[in-house]
Amino acid sequence: MGRRADIIVGLGGATPALRRYARALCAGAGPAIADDLVQSALQSIGARIRSRELRPVDLAEARIETYATLVALAEKKLGNAPGPAARHPPIVHGLAGLAFDERAVLLLVSLEGFGYDAAARIVGASRETALAQLMRARMALGAEGLRPVAPLEGGRRAASHLRVVK
Amino acid sequence: MTPSALIEEADLHALVDGELDPERRRKVEDHLLQHPEDAALVEGWRRQNAALRAAFEPVALEPPPLSLREAAARPPAPPVGQGPIETGAIHWGRPGAAPRPMRKLDEIRASRRRQALASTLLTLVAGAAVAVAALLFLASRPPTQSPTLTRAATSYAARAGLTYATYILDAHPVEIDAARRDELLVWLQERVGFARAPDLDGVGLRLLGGRIAPGVAAPAAFLIYQRDDGVRLGLYFERAEAVAAPSGQRGQGVTVIEWRASGFAFVLVGALPADAMQAAAEAAAAAVLAPPTETK
């Protein structure tokens, strides 16, 4: 009981990384869609752990399952989602041009730092398939976004986090 | 067949992704020395990774919205379209399961309204009692016993103010000047764990140099910038996991702007006008989030 509760609470710590992944996976479709996906994934995993349908041995496994749920939800939801706007940097347009599976694997490995085995498990493919998707994604992305870009909404975000103390 | 010929494209990706054992990694790196076209591919993929992190890492640094806090601990919302049957709609039930008569539904609704009203009143009374208890508790506490979190939130600013007051007008304000910038960055990386000296030329501030200063619970960096008219300001940063410490003093007429990024607390201290300080802080905040231009 305690371990399940600890894992559910611990998943809260994965929320920032899940938001980062969801935002990139949505490739300019909008922060609201990305946050909805994260919320649905976390609530679904929490419910499955509480009902003992899912019995992760530790937080790392629960985290992988949460990413897998997020990817599955995103695949359904992003079908009719809008593409990136002109204001988005080239890397976002490059991501939007990739097939969903290729984008999912590329971001798991390159952005989230998952190993090949974990990334394959998250997207429900074999290691070889995931590696092939990664290779195709990197080739297709090519030179898109290779120039350094300003962080998304970087200026506004930086300013909003500044706090005048005195 | 040479060992280089055995290197496949998958090995190049695995090198970028840290998936090689040390021996294989050495072989692939040897291969890259002899095959610059493959080395360019690897470099390109590393730059792709850097571009992705630069674009999306700020999302992970934002505080999550309320809807996502403790989301895993909340049950999922019920699917739309499965509302209770007492909504007034005709219920075409299973054969044998006769729909409840409307009179019964009215009674149920009235009963639920009474329960909801009672529950609301009970909640209001309980809330008021808790508020009164909290006010009495807080009023009984001496002002020096402020919560630890509050002290922690301001202690970096206080320490930055103290460092500013100590060094800003000193005849020897920096230990390493801007001419030895690379040496300064190596020193900051070793002692503070974060090596970035933001370029603030765009807002008219030239880097004079920097030093290591005592932080709240760890060594802190203190960079000094100077405007053409000689006015100086300081950029202080320290790893943000540090715990709270007693507050320091701050000089009169000094503006202090604090923010958090990349696991560090940054504080900009100076006696410039408020908008100039804000512009400098925004430039510095953007610079510390930008991909590093310095080589390690």
GROMACS .gro file of C-alpha atoms in nm:
model
  462
    1MET     CA    1   0.000   0.000   0.000
    2GLY     CA    2   0.274   0.235   0.103
    3ARG     CA    3   0.484   0.157  -0.199
    4ARG     CA    4   0.194   0.218  -0.439
    5ALA     CA    5   0.116   0.548  -0.272
    6ASP     CA    6   0.484   0.646  -0.285
    7ILE     CA    7   0.500   0.569  -0.655
    8ILE     CA    8   0.186   0.771  -0.727
    9VAL     CA    9   0.324   1.066  -0.533
   10GLY     CA   10   0.663   1.022  -0.700
   11LEU     CA   11   0.505   1.051  -1.043
   12GLY     CA   12   0.436   1.414  -0.959
   13GLY     CA   13   0.809   1.472  -0.987
   14ALA     CA   14   0.801   1.348  -1.345
   15THR     CA   15   0.542   1.607  -1.446
   16PRO     CA   16   0.787   1.873  -1.575
   17ALA     CA   17   0.964   1.620  -1.798
   18LEU     CA   18   0.631   1.482  -1.920
   19ARG     CA   19   0.520   1.834  -2.012
   20ARG     CA   20   0.844   1.891  -2.202
   21TYR     CA   21   0.798   1.566  -2.393
   22ALA     CA   22   0.430   1.628  -2.464
   23ARG     CA   23   0.498   1.981  -2.586
   24ALA     CA   24   0.764   1.853  -2.826
   25LEU     CA   25   0.552   1.556  -2.935
   26CYS     CA   26   0.265   1.791  -3.020
   27ALA     CA   27   0.507   1.983  -3.246
   28GLY     CA   28   0.338   2.320  -3.229
   29ALA     CA   29  -0.018   2.189  -3.186
   30GLY     CA   30  -0.052   2.397  -2.870
   31PRO     CA   31   0.038   2.385  -2.502
   32ALA     CA   32  -0.322   2.317  -2.396
   33ILE     CA   33  -0.336   1.992  -2.593
   34ALA     CA   34   0.002   1.888  -2.454
   35ASP     CA   35  -0.099   1.956  -2.094
   36ASP     CA   36  -0.430   1.771  -2.145
   37LEU     CA   37  -0.233   1.469  -2.262
   38VAL     CA   38  -0.007   1.482  -1.956
   39GLN     CA   39  -0.305   1.514  -1.723
   40SER     CA   40  -0.489   1.223  -1.885
   41ALA     CA   41  -0.179   1.005  -1.879
   42LEU     CA   42  -0.103   1.075  -1.513
   43GLN     CA   43  -0.464   1.021  -1.405
   44SER     CA   44  -0.489   0.701  -1.605
   45ILE     CA   45  -0.168   0.558  -1.460
   46GLY     CA   46  -0.266   0.664  -1.108
   47ALA     CA   47  -0.603   0.491  -1.143
   48ARG     CA   48  -0.446   0.173  -1.284
   49ILE     CA   49  -0.194   0.156  -0.999
   50ARG     CA   50  -0.463   0.214  -0.737
   51SER     CA   51  -0.681  -0.059  -0.886
   52ARG     CA   52  -0.377  -0.293  -0.903
   53GLU     CA   53  -0.427  -0.335  -1.275
   54LEU     CA   54  -0.072  -0.204  -1.305
   55ARG     CA   55   0.191  -0.313  -1.055
   56PRO     CA   56   0.514  -0.125  -1.128
   57VAL     CA   57   0.809  -0.249  -0.926
   58ASP     CA   58   0.947   0.100  -0.884
   59LEU     CA   59   0.906   0.462  -0.987
   60ALA     CA   60   1.123   0.416  -1.296
   61GLU     CA   61   0.886   0.154  -1.432
   62ALA     CA   62   0.583   0.367  -1.348
   63ARG     CA   63   0.747   0.655  -1.533
   64ILE     CA   64   0.798   0.439  -1.842
   65GLU     CA   65   0.434   0.330  -1.827
   66THR     CA   66   0.324   0.693  -1.800
   67TYR     CA   67   0.523   0.788  -2.109
   68ALA     CA   68   0.373   0.486  -2.290
   69THR     CA   69   0.023   0.599  -2.197
   70LEU     CA   70   0.100   0.953  -2.308
   71VAL     CA   71   0.230   0.832  -2.645
   72ALA     CA   72  -0.079   0.616  -2.699
   73LEU     CA   73  -0.312   0.905  -2.611
   74ALA     CA   74  -0.118   1.146  -2.830
   75GLU     CA   75  -0.133   0.917  -3.130
   76LYS     CA   76  -0.514   0.920  -3.109
   77LYS     CA   77  -0.551   1.287  -3.028
   78LEU     CA   78  -0.299   1.447  -3.261
   79GLY     CA   79  -0.462   1.322  -3.579
   80ASN     CA   80  -0.662   1.640  -3.634
   81ALA     CA   81  -0.445   1.874  -3.432
   82PRO     CA   82  -0.323   2.195  -3.598
   83GLY     CA   83   0.035   2.214  -3.720
   84PRO     CA   84   0.300   2.463  -3.609
   85ALA     CA   85   0.257   2.831  -3.681
   86ALA     CA   86   0.506   3.047  -3.867
   87ARG     CA   87   0.636   3.189  -3.538
   88HIS     CA   88   0.762   2.848  -3.427
   89PRO     CA   89   1.135   2.778  -3.474
   90PRO     CA   90   1.251   2.550  -3.759
   91ILE     CA   91   1.310   2.257  -3.525
   92VAL     CA   92   0.936   2.247  -3.443
   93HIS     CA   93   0.844   2.249  -3.812
   94GLY     CA   94   1.097   1.973  -3.866
   95LEU     CA   95   0.938   1.766  -3.589
   96ALA     CA   96   0.592   1.822  -3.732
   97GLY     CA   97   0.710   1.680  -4.063
   98LEU     CA   98   0.813   1.348  -3.909
   99ALA     CA   99   0.591   1.041  -3.885
  100PHE     CA  100   0.439   1.012  -3.537
  101ASP     CA  101   0.633   0.698  -3.440
  102GLU     CA  102   0.961   0.847  -3.558
  103ARG     CA  103   0.897   1.170  -3.367
  104ALA     CA  104   0.800   0.979  -3.053
  105VAL     CA  105   1.119   0.770  -3.052
  106LEU     CA  106   1.350   1.057  -3.147
  107LEU     CA  107   1.221   1.270  -2.860
  108LEU     CA  108   1.236   0.986  -2.609
  109VAL     CA  109   1.603   0.929  -2.686
  110SER     CA  110   1.730   1.275  -2.776
  111LEU     CA  111   1.521   1.495  -2.548
  112GLU     CA  112   1.425   1.269  -2.258
  113GLY     CA  113   1.746   1.064  -2.246
  114PHE     CA  114   1.583   0.721  -2.248
  115GLY     CA  115   1.792   0.423  -2.358
  116TYR     CA  116   1.694   0.225  -2.665
  117ASP     CA  117   1.529  -0.054  -2.464
  118ALA     CA  118   1.313   0.184  -2.262
  119ALA     CA  119   1.219   0.387  -2.571
  120ALA     CA  120   1.120   0.069  -2.755
  121ARG     CA  121   0.904  -0.039  -2.463
  122ILE     CA  122   0.732   0.298  -2.447
  123VAL     CA  123   0.635   0.298  -2.814
  124GLY     CA  124   0.550  -0.074  -2.806
  125ALA     CA  125   0.804  -0.178  -3.065
  126SER     CA  126   1.110  -0.398  -3.075
  127ARG     CA  127   1.450  -0.246  -3.008
  128GLU     CA  128   1.544  -0.289  -3.373
  129THR     CA  129   1.227  -0.117  -3.493
  130ALA     CA  130   1.275   0.171  -3.252
  131LEU     CA  131   1.635   0.214  -3.362
  132ALA     CA  132   1.528   0.218  -3.726
  133GLN     CA  133   1.266   0.482  -3.645
  134LEU     CA  134   1.528   0.687  -3.465
  135MET     CA  135   1.765   0.667  -3.760
  136ARG     CA  136   1.492   0.767  -4.006
  137ALA     CA  137   1.387   1.056  -3.784
  138ARG     CA  138   1.739   1.194  -3.759
  139MET     CA  139   1.793   1.166  -4.132
  140ALA     CA  140   1.456   1.326  -4.210
  141LEU     CA  141   1.511   1.605  -3.961
  142GLY     CA  142   1.840   1.673  -4.137
  143ALA     CA  143   1.959   2.024  -4.107
  144GLU     CA  144   1.622   2.150  -3.980
  145GLY     CA  145   1.666   2.343  -3.662
  146LEU     CA  146   2.037   2.283  -3.638
  147ARG     CA  147   2.107   2.648  -3.597
  148PRO     CA  148   2.073   2.755  -3.237
  149VAL     CA  149   1.725   2.883  -3.169
  150ALA     CA  150   1.586   3.096  -2.894
  151PRO     CA  151   1.383   2.893  -2.645
  152LEU     CA  152   1.010   2.884  -2.719
  153GLU     CA  153   0.855   3.197  -2.579
  154GLY     CA  154   1.191   3.245  -2.413
  155GLY     CA  155   1.179   3.618  -2.364
  156ARG     CA  156   0.833   3.623  -2.215
  157ARG     CA  157   0.908   3.325  -1.997
  158ALA     CA  158   1.231   3.468  -1.864
  159ALA     CA  159   1.065   3.795  -1.784
  160SER     CA  160   0.772   3.625  -1.613
  161HIS     CA  161   1.009   3.437  -1.384
  162LEU     CA  162   1.200   3.742  -1.272
  163ARG     CA  163   1.104   3.859  -0.930
  164VAL     CA  164   1.192   4.206  -0.807
  165VAL     CA  165   1.298   4.150  -0.448
  166LYS     CA  166   1.371   4.507  -0.362
  167MET     CA  167   3.884  -0.578  -4.367
  168THR     CA  168   3.985  -0.306  -4.126
  169PRO     CA  169   3.808  -0.249  -3.795
  170SER     CA  170   3.669   0.074  -3.937
  171ALA     CA  171   3.485  -0.119  -4.203
  172LEU     CA  172   3.291  -0.300  -3.929
  173ILE     CA  173   3.142   0.018  -3.792
  174GLU     CA  174   2.777   0.054  -3.895
  175GLU     CA  175   2.547   0.352  -3.894
  176ALA     CA  176   2.374   0.214  -3.586
  177ASP     CA  177   2.707   0.240  -3.403
  178LEU     CA  178   2.725   0.609  -3.485
  179HIS     CA  179   2.379   0.666  -3.340
  180ALA     CA  180   2.466   0.454  -3.036
  181LEU     CA  181   2.774   0.669  -2.980
  182VAL     CA  182   2.561   0.983  -2.976
  183ASP     CA  183   2.309   0.820  -2.742
  184GLY     CA  184   2.559   0.671  -2.498
  185GLU     CA  185   2.457   0.315  -2.581
  186LEU     CA  186   2.809   0.176  -2.645
  187ASP     CA  187   3.032  -0.009  -2.403
  188PRO     CA  188   3.375   0.151  -2.352
  189GLU     CA  189   3.559  -0.080  -2.592
  190ARG     CA  190   3.312  -0.034  -2.874
  191ARG     CA  191   3.301   0.336  -2.809
  192ARG     CA  192   3.680   0.359  -2.851
  193LYS     CA  193   3.658   0.174  -3.183
  194VAL     CA  194   3.386   0.402  -3.311
  195GLU     CA  195   3.580   0.710  -3.205
  196ASP     CA  196   3.888   0.577  -3.386
  197HIS     CA  197   3.669   0.524  -3.691
  198LEU     CA  198   3.551   0.885  -3.677
  199LEU     CA  199   3.911   1.009  -3.678
  200GLN     CA  200   3.962   0.838  -4.012
  201HIS     CA  201   3.619   0.914  -4.161
  202PRO     CA  202   3.539   1.284  -4.134
  203GLU     CA  203   3.210   1.237  -4.322
  204ASP     CA  204   3.085   1.008  -4.045
  205ALA     CA  205   3.221   1.248  -3.783
  206ALA     CA  206   3.015   1.522  -3.947
  207LEU     CA  207   2.703   1.304  -3.924
  208VAL     CA  208   2.762   1.245  -3.553
  209GLU     CA  209   2.823   1.613  -3.495
  210GLY     CA  210   2.501   1.696  -3.681
  211TRP     CA  211   2.296   1.462  -3.464
  212ARG     CA  212   2.451   1.607  -3.151
  213ARG     CA  213   2.352   1.951  -3.273
  214GLN     CA  214   1.998   1.824  -3.338
  215ASN     CA  215   1.984   1.706  -2.976
  216ALA     CA  216   2.111   2.043  -2.855
  217ALA     CA  217   1.851   2.225  -3.067
  218LEU     CA  218   1.571   2.009  -2.925
  219ARG     CA  219   1.684   2.070  -2.569
  220ALA     CA  220   1.720   2.443  -2.629
  221ALA     CA  221   1.368   2.461  -2.770
  222PHE     CA  222   1.186   2.253  -2.510
  223GLU     CA  223   1.389   2.251  -2.190
  224PRO     CA  224   1.226   2.578  -2.075
  225VAL     CA  225   0.893   2.391  -2.061
  226ALA     CA  226   1.033   2.161  -1.794
  227LEU     CA  227   1.152   2.461  -1.595
  228GLU     CA  228   0.807   2.619  -1.582
  229PRO     CA  229   0.599   2.549  -1.272
  230PRO     CA  230   0.331   2.297  -1.378
  231PRO     CA  231  -0.024   2.434  -1.399
  232LEU     CA  232  -0.260   2.357  -1.114
  233SER     CA  233  -0.443   2.100  -1.324
  234LEU     CA  234  -0.129   1.885  -1.335
  235ARG     CA  235  -0.029   1.903  -0.972
  236GLU     CA  236  -0.091   1.567  -0.808
  237ALA     CA  237  -0.281   1.461  -1.122
  238ALA     CA  238  -0.179   1.098  -1.069
  239ALA     CA  239  -0.345   1.101  -0.728
  240ARG     CA  240  -0.680   1.211  -0.873
  241PRO     CA  241  -0.928   0.977  -1.038
  242PRO     CA  242  -0.993   1.033  -1.409
  243ALA     CA  243  -1.297   1.240  -1.500
  244PRO     CA  244  -1.600   1.030  -1.598
  245PRO     CA  245  -1.653   1.000  -1.973
  246VAL     CA  246  -1.889   1.253  -2.122
  247GLY     CA  247  -2.240   1.119  -2.187
  248GLN     CA  248  -2.264   0.889  -1.886
  249GLY     CA  249  -2.449   1.124  -1.654
  250PRO     CA  250  -2.692   1.005  -1.390
  251ILE     CA  251  -3.036   0.903  -1.511
  252GLU     CA  252  -3.218   1.149  -1.287
  253THR     CA  253  -3.147   1.431  -1.529
  254GLY     CA  254  -3.508   1.431  -1.646
  255ALA     CA  255  -3.445   1.243  -1.968
  256ILE     CA  256  -3.657   0.940  -2.044
  257HIS     CA  257  -3.469   0.628  -1.940
  258TRP     CA  258  -3.520   0.339  -2.175
  259GLY     CA  259  -3.401   0.071  -1.939
  260ARG     CA  260  -3.353  -0.297  -1.981
  261PRO     CA  261  -3.666  -0.515  -2.013
  262GLY     CA  262  -3.787  -0.584  -1.663
  263ALA     CA  263  -3.610  -0.286  -1.516
  264ALA     CA  264  -3.896  -0.039  -1.503
  265PRO     CA  265  -3.803   0.333  -1.508
  266ARG     CA  266  -3.850   0.514  -1.185
  267PRO     CA  267  -4.163   0.729  -1.180
  268MET     CA  268  -4.114   1.105  -1.206
  269ARG     CA  269  -4.253   1.154  -0.854
  270LYS     CA  270  -3.970   0.939  -0.722
  271LEU     CA  271  -3.716   1.141  -0.920
  272ASP     CA  272  -3.851   1.465  -0.771
  273GLU     CA  273  -3.809   1.321  -0.423
  274ILE     CA  274  -3.453   1.219  -0.504
  275ARG     CA  275  -3.374   1.565  -0.638
  276ALA     CA  276  -3.524   1.737  -0.333
  277SER     CA  277  -3.337   1.505  -0.101
  278ARG     CA  278  -3.009   1.573  -0.280
  279ARG     CA  279  -3.069   1.947  -0.268
  280ARG     CA  280  -3.118   1.926   0.108
  281GLN     CA  281  -2.803   1.715   0.141
  282ALA     CA  282  -2.606   1.958  -0.076
  283LEU     CA  283  -2.730   2.255   0.126
  284ALA     CA  284  -2.642   2.087   0.453
  285SER     CA  285  -2.302   1.988   0.319
  286THR     CA  286  -2.233   2.346   0.202
  287LEU     CA  287  -2.330   2.492   0.538
  288LEU     CA  288  -2.118   2.237   0.720
  289THR     CA  289  -1.822   2.315   0.496
  290LEU     CA  290  -1.861   2.688   0.552
  291VAL     CA  291  -1.878   2.646   0.929
  292ALA     CA  292  -1.579   2.412   0.929
  293GLY     CA  293  -1.382   2.646   0.702
  294ALA     CA  294  -1.456   2.942   0.925
  295ALA     CA  295  -1.346   2.745   1.230
  296VAL     CA  296  -1.021   2.644   1.062
  297ALA     CA  297  -0.957   3.002   0.951
  298VAL     CA  298  -1.012   3.137   1.301
  299ALA     CA  299  -0.786   2.868   1.447
  300ALA     CA  300  -0.517   2.945   1.190
  301LEU     CA  301  -0.536   3.319   1.259
  302LEU     CA  302  -0.512   3.261   1.635
  303PHE     CA  303  -0.216   3.026   1.580
  304LEU     CA  304  -0.031   3.266   1.352
  305ALA     CA  305  -0.100   3.564   1.578
  306SER     CA  306   0.046   3.375   1.874
  307ARG     CA  307   0.375   3.303   1.693
  308PRO     CA  308   0.664   3.549   1.729
  309PRO     CA  309   0.754   3.724   1.402
  310THR     CA  310   1.106   3.573   1.398
  311GLN     CA  311   0.960   3.226   1.353
  312SER     CA  312   0.875   3.276   0.988
  313PRO     CA  313   0.840   2.959   0.781
  314THR     CA  314   1.163   2.811   0.649
  315LEU     CA  315   1.042   2.832   0.292
  316THR     CA  316   0.990   3.205   0.318
  317ARG     CA  317   1.339   3.256   0.452
  318ALA     CA  318   1.482   3.030   0.183
  319ALA     CA  319   1.306   3.231  -0.086
  320THR     CA  320   1.472   3.553   0.022
  321SER     CA  321   1.808   3.432   0.148
  322TYR     CA  322   1.972   3.420  -0.194
  323ALA     CA  323   1.877   3.781  -0.254
  324ALA     CA  324   2.008   3.878   0.089
  325ARG     CA  325   2.335   3.696   0.033
  326ALA     CA  326   2.369   3.851  -0.312
  327GLY     CA  327   2.313   4.194  -0.159
  328LEU     CA  328   2.582   4.130   0.099
  329THR     CA  329   2.827   4.015  -0.169
  330TYR     CA  330   2.743   4.320  -0.377
  331ALA     CA  331   2.803   4.555  -0.083
  332THR     CA  332   3.133   4.385  -0.006
  333TYR     CA  333   3.291   4.378  -0.349
  334ILE     CA  334   3.123   4.618  -0.589
  335LEU     CA  335   3.324   4.927  -0.490
  336ASP     CA  336   3.634   4.738  -0.385
  337ALA     CA  337   3.962   4.840  -0.544
  338HIS     CA  338   3.999   4.477  -0.644
  339PRO     CA  339   3.638   4.376  -0.717
  340VAL     CA  340   3.710   4.061  -0.922
  341GLU     CA  341   3.961   3.785  -0.880
  342ILE     CA  342   3.972   3.693  -1.247
  343ASP     CA  343   3.907   3.964  -1.502
  344ALA     CA  344   3.722   3.933  -1.831
  345ALA     CA  345   4.045   3.906  -2.028
  346ARG     CA  346   4.088   3.560  -1.870
  347ARG     CA  347   3.726   3.462  -1.934
  348ASP     CA  348   3.801   3.097  -2.016
  349GLU     CA  349   3.995   3.055  -1.694
  350LEU     CA  350   3.708   3.217  -1.504
  351LEU     CA  351   3.452   2.980  -1.655
  352VAL     CA  352   3.659   2.673  -1.569
  353TRP     CA  353   3.686   2.800  -1.212
  354LEU     CA  354   3.311   2.860  -1.188
  355GLN     CA  355   3.238   2.516  -1.327
  356GLU     CA  356   3.465   2.351  -1.072
  357ARG     CA  357   3.348   2.543  -0.767
  358VAL     CA  358   2.989   2.643  -0.843
  359GLY     CA  359   2.887   2.382  -1.098
  360PHE     CA  360   2.756   2.627  -1.358
  361ALA     CA  361   2.985   2.808  -1.600
  362ARG     CA  362   2.811   3.085  -1.788
  363ALA     CA  363   2.904   3.453  -1.803
  364PRO     CA  364   2.610   3.608  -1.990
  365ASP     CA  365   2.698   3.861  -2.255
  366LEU     CA  366   2.512   4.180  -2.158
  367ASP     CA  367   2.674   4.408  -2.417
  368GLY     CA  368   2.330   4.444  -2.573
  369VAL     CA  369   2.208   4.636  -2.268
  370GLY     CA  370   2.527   4.839  -2.236
  371LEU     CA  371   2.694   4.628  -1.968
  372ARG     CA  372   3.050   4.504  -2.008
  373LEU     CA  373   3.179   4.208  -1.808
  374LEU     CA  374   3.460   4.310  -1.571
  375GLY     CA  375   3.521   3.962  -1.434
  376GLY     CA  376   3.412   3.747  -1.146
  377ARG     CA  377   3.495   3.572  -0.825
  378ILE     CA  378   3.378   3.293  -0.598
  379ALA     CA  379   3.189   3.416  -0.294
  380PRO     CA  380   3.042   3.243   0.009
  381GLY     CA  381   2.690   3.133  -0.077
  382VAL     CA  382   2.399   3.037   0.143
  383ALA     CA  383   2.514   2.675   0.170
  384ALA     CA  384   2.759   2.633  -0.118
  385PRO     CA  385   3.012   2.841  -0.309
  386ALA     CA  386   2.844   3.104  -0.523
  387ALA     CA  387   2.957   3.291  -0.833
  388PHE     CA  388   2.959   3.669  -0.842
  389LEU     CA  389   3.009   3.834  -1.181
  390ILE     CA  390   3.053   4.209  -1.206
  391TYR     CA  391   2.941   4.417  -1.505
  392GLN     CA  392   3.009   4.785  -1.568
  393ARG     CA  393   2.828   5.047  -1.773
  394ASP     CA  394   3.018   5.310  -1.974
  395ASP     CA  395   2.949   5.570  -1.704
  396GLY     CA  396   3.117   5.350  -1.444
  397VAL     CA  397   2.805   5.218  -1.267
  398ARG     CA  398   2.849   4.854  -1.174
  399LEU     CA  399   2.608   4.572  -1.102
  400GLY     CA  400   2.656   4.215  -0.990
  401LEU     CA  401   2.513   3.883  -1.105
  402TYR     CA  402   2.512   3.624  -0.827
  403PHE     CA  403   2.424   3.258  -0.875
  404GLU     CA  404   2.427   2.954  -0.656
  405ARG     CA  405   2.291   2.600  -0.678
  406ALA     CA  406   1.929   2.635  -0.572
  407GLU     CA  407   1.897   2.318  -0.365
  408ALA     CA  408   2.083   2.500  -0.092
  409VAL     CA  409   1.899   2.536   0.236
  410ALA     CA  410   1.811   2.861   0.400
  411ALA     CA  411   2.052   3.067   0.605
  412PRO     CA  412   2.020   3.387   0.806
  413SER     CA  413   1.942   3.690   0.590
  414GLY     CA  414   2.215   3.939   0.512
  415GLN     CA  415   2.200   4.316   0.466
  416ARG     CA  416   2.127   4.505   0.151
  417GLY     CA  417   2.260   4.843   0.050
  418GLN     CA  418   2.036   5.147   0.023
  419GLY     CA  419   1.886   5.226  -0.319
  420VAL     CA  420   1.988   4.894  -0.465
  421THR     CA  421   1.754   4.692  -0.685
  422VAL     CA  422   1.764   4.315  -0.642
  423ILE     CA  423   1.603   4.085  -0.901
  424GLU     CA  424   1.595   3.711  -0.840
  425TRP     CA  425   1.501   3.418  -1.065
  426ARG     CA  426   1.560   3.045  -1.091
  427ALA     CA  427   1.690   2.851  -1.392
  428SER     CA  428   1.874   2.525  -1.454
  429GLY     CA  429   1.867   2.434  -1.086
  430PHE     CA  430   2.036   2.757  -0.979
  431ALA     CA  431   1.920   3.074  -0.807
  432PHE     CA  432   2.029   3.387  -0.994
  433VAL     CA  433   2.026   3.731  -0.838
  434LEU     CA  434   2.107   4.055  -1.017
  435VAL     CA  435   2.206   4.339  -0.785
  436GLY     CA  436   2.277   4.697  -0.881
  437ALA     CA  437   2.200   5.062  -0.836
  438LEU     CA  438   2.075   5.124  -1.190
  439PRO     CA  439   1.721   5.253  -1.263
  440ALA     CA  440   1.447   4.989  -1.236
  441ASP     CA  441   1.394   4.952  -1.615
  442ALA     CA  442   1.765   4.919  -1.681
  443MET     CA  443   1.786   4.652  -1.412
  444GLN     CA  444   1.484   4.473  -1.556
  445ALA     CA  445   1.632   4.481  -1.908
  446ALA     CA  446   1.966   4.353  -1.779
  447ALA     CA  447   1.796   4.076  -1.581
  448GLU     CA  448   1.590   3.968  -1.884
  449ALA     CA  449   1.903   3.962  -2.100
  450ALA     CA  450   2.091   3.761  -1.838
  451ALA     CA  451   1.798   3.521  -1.787
  452ALA     CA  452   1.777   3.457  -2.160
  453ALA     CA  453   2.156   3.415  -2.186
  454VAL     CA  454   2.181   3.153  -1.912
  455LEU     CA  455   1.907   2.948  -2.082
  456ALA     CA  456   2.062   2.973  -2.428
  457PRO     CA  457   2.285   2.691  -2.552
  458PRO     CA  458   2.639   2.735  -2.417
  459THR     CA  459   2.886   2.890  -2.657
  460GLU     CA  460   3.184   2.819  -2.438
  461THR     CA  461   3.377   2.497  -2.476
  462LYS     CA  462   3.415   2.294  -2.162
   0.00000   0.00000   0.00000
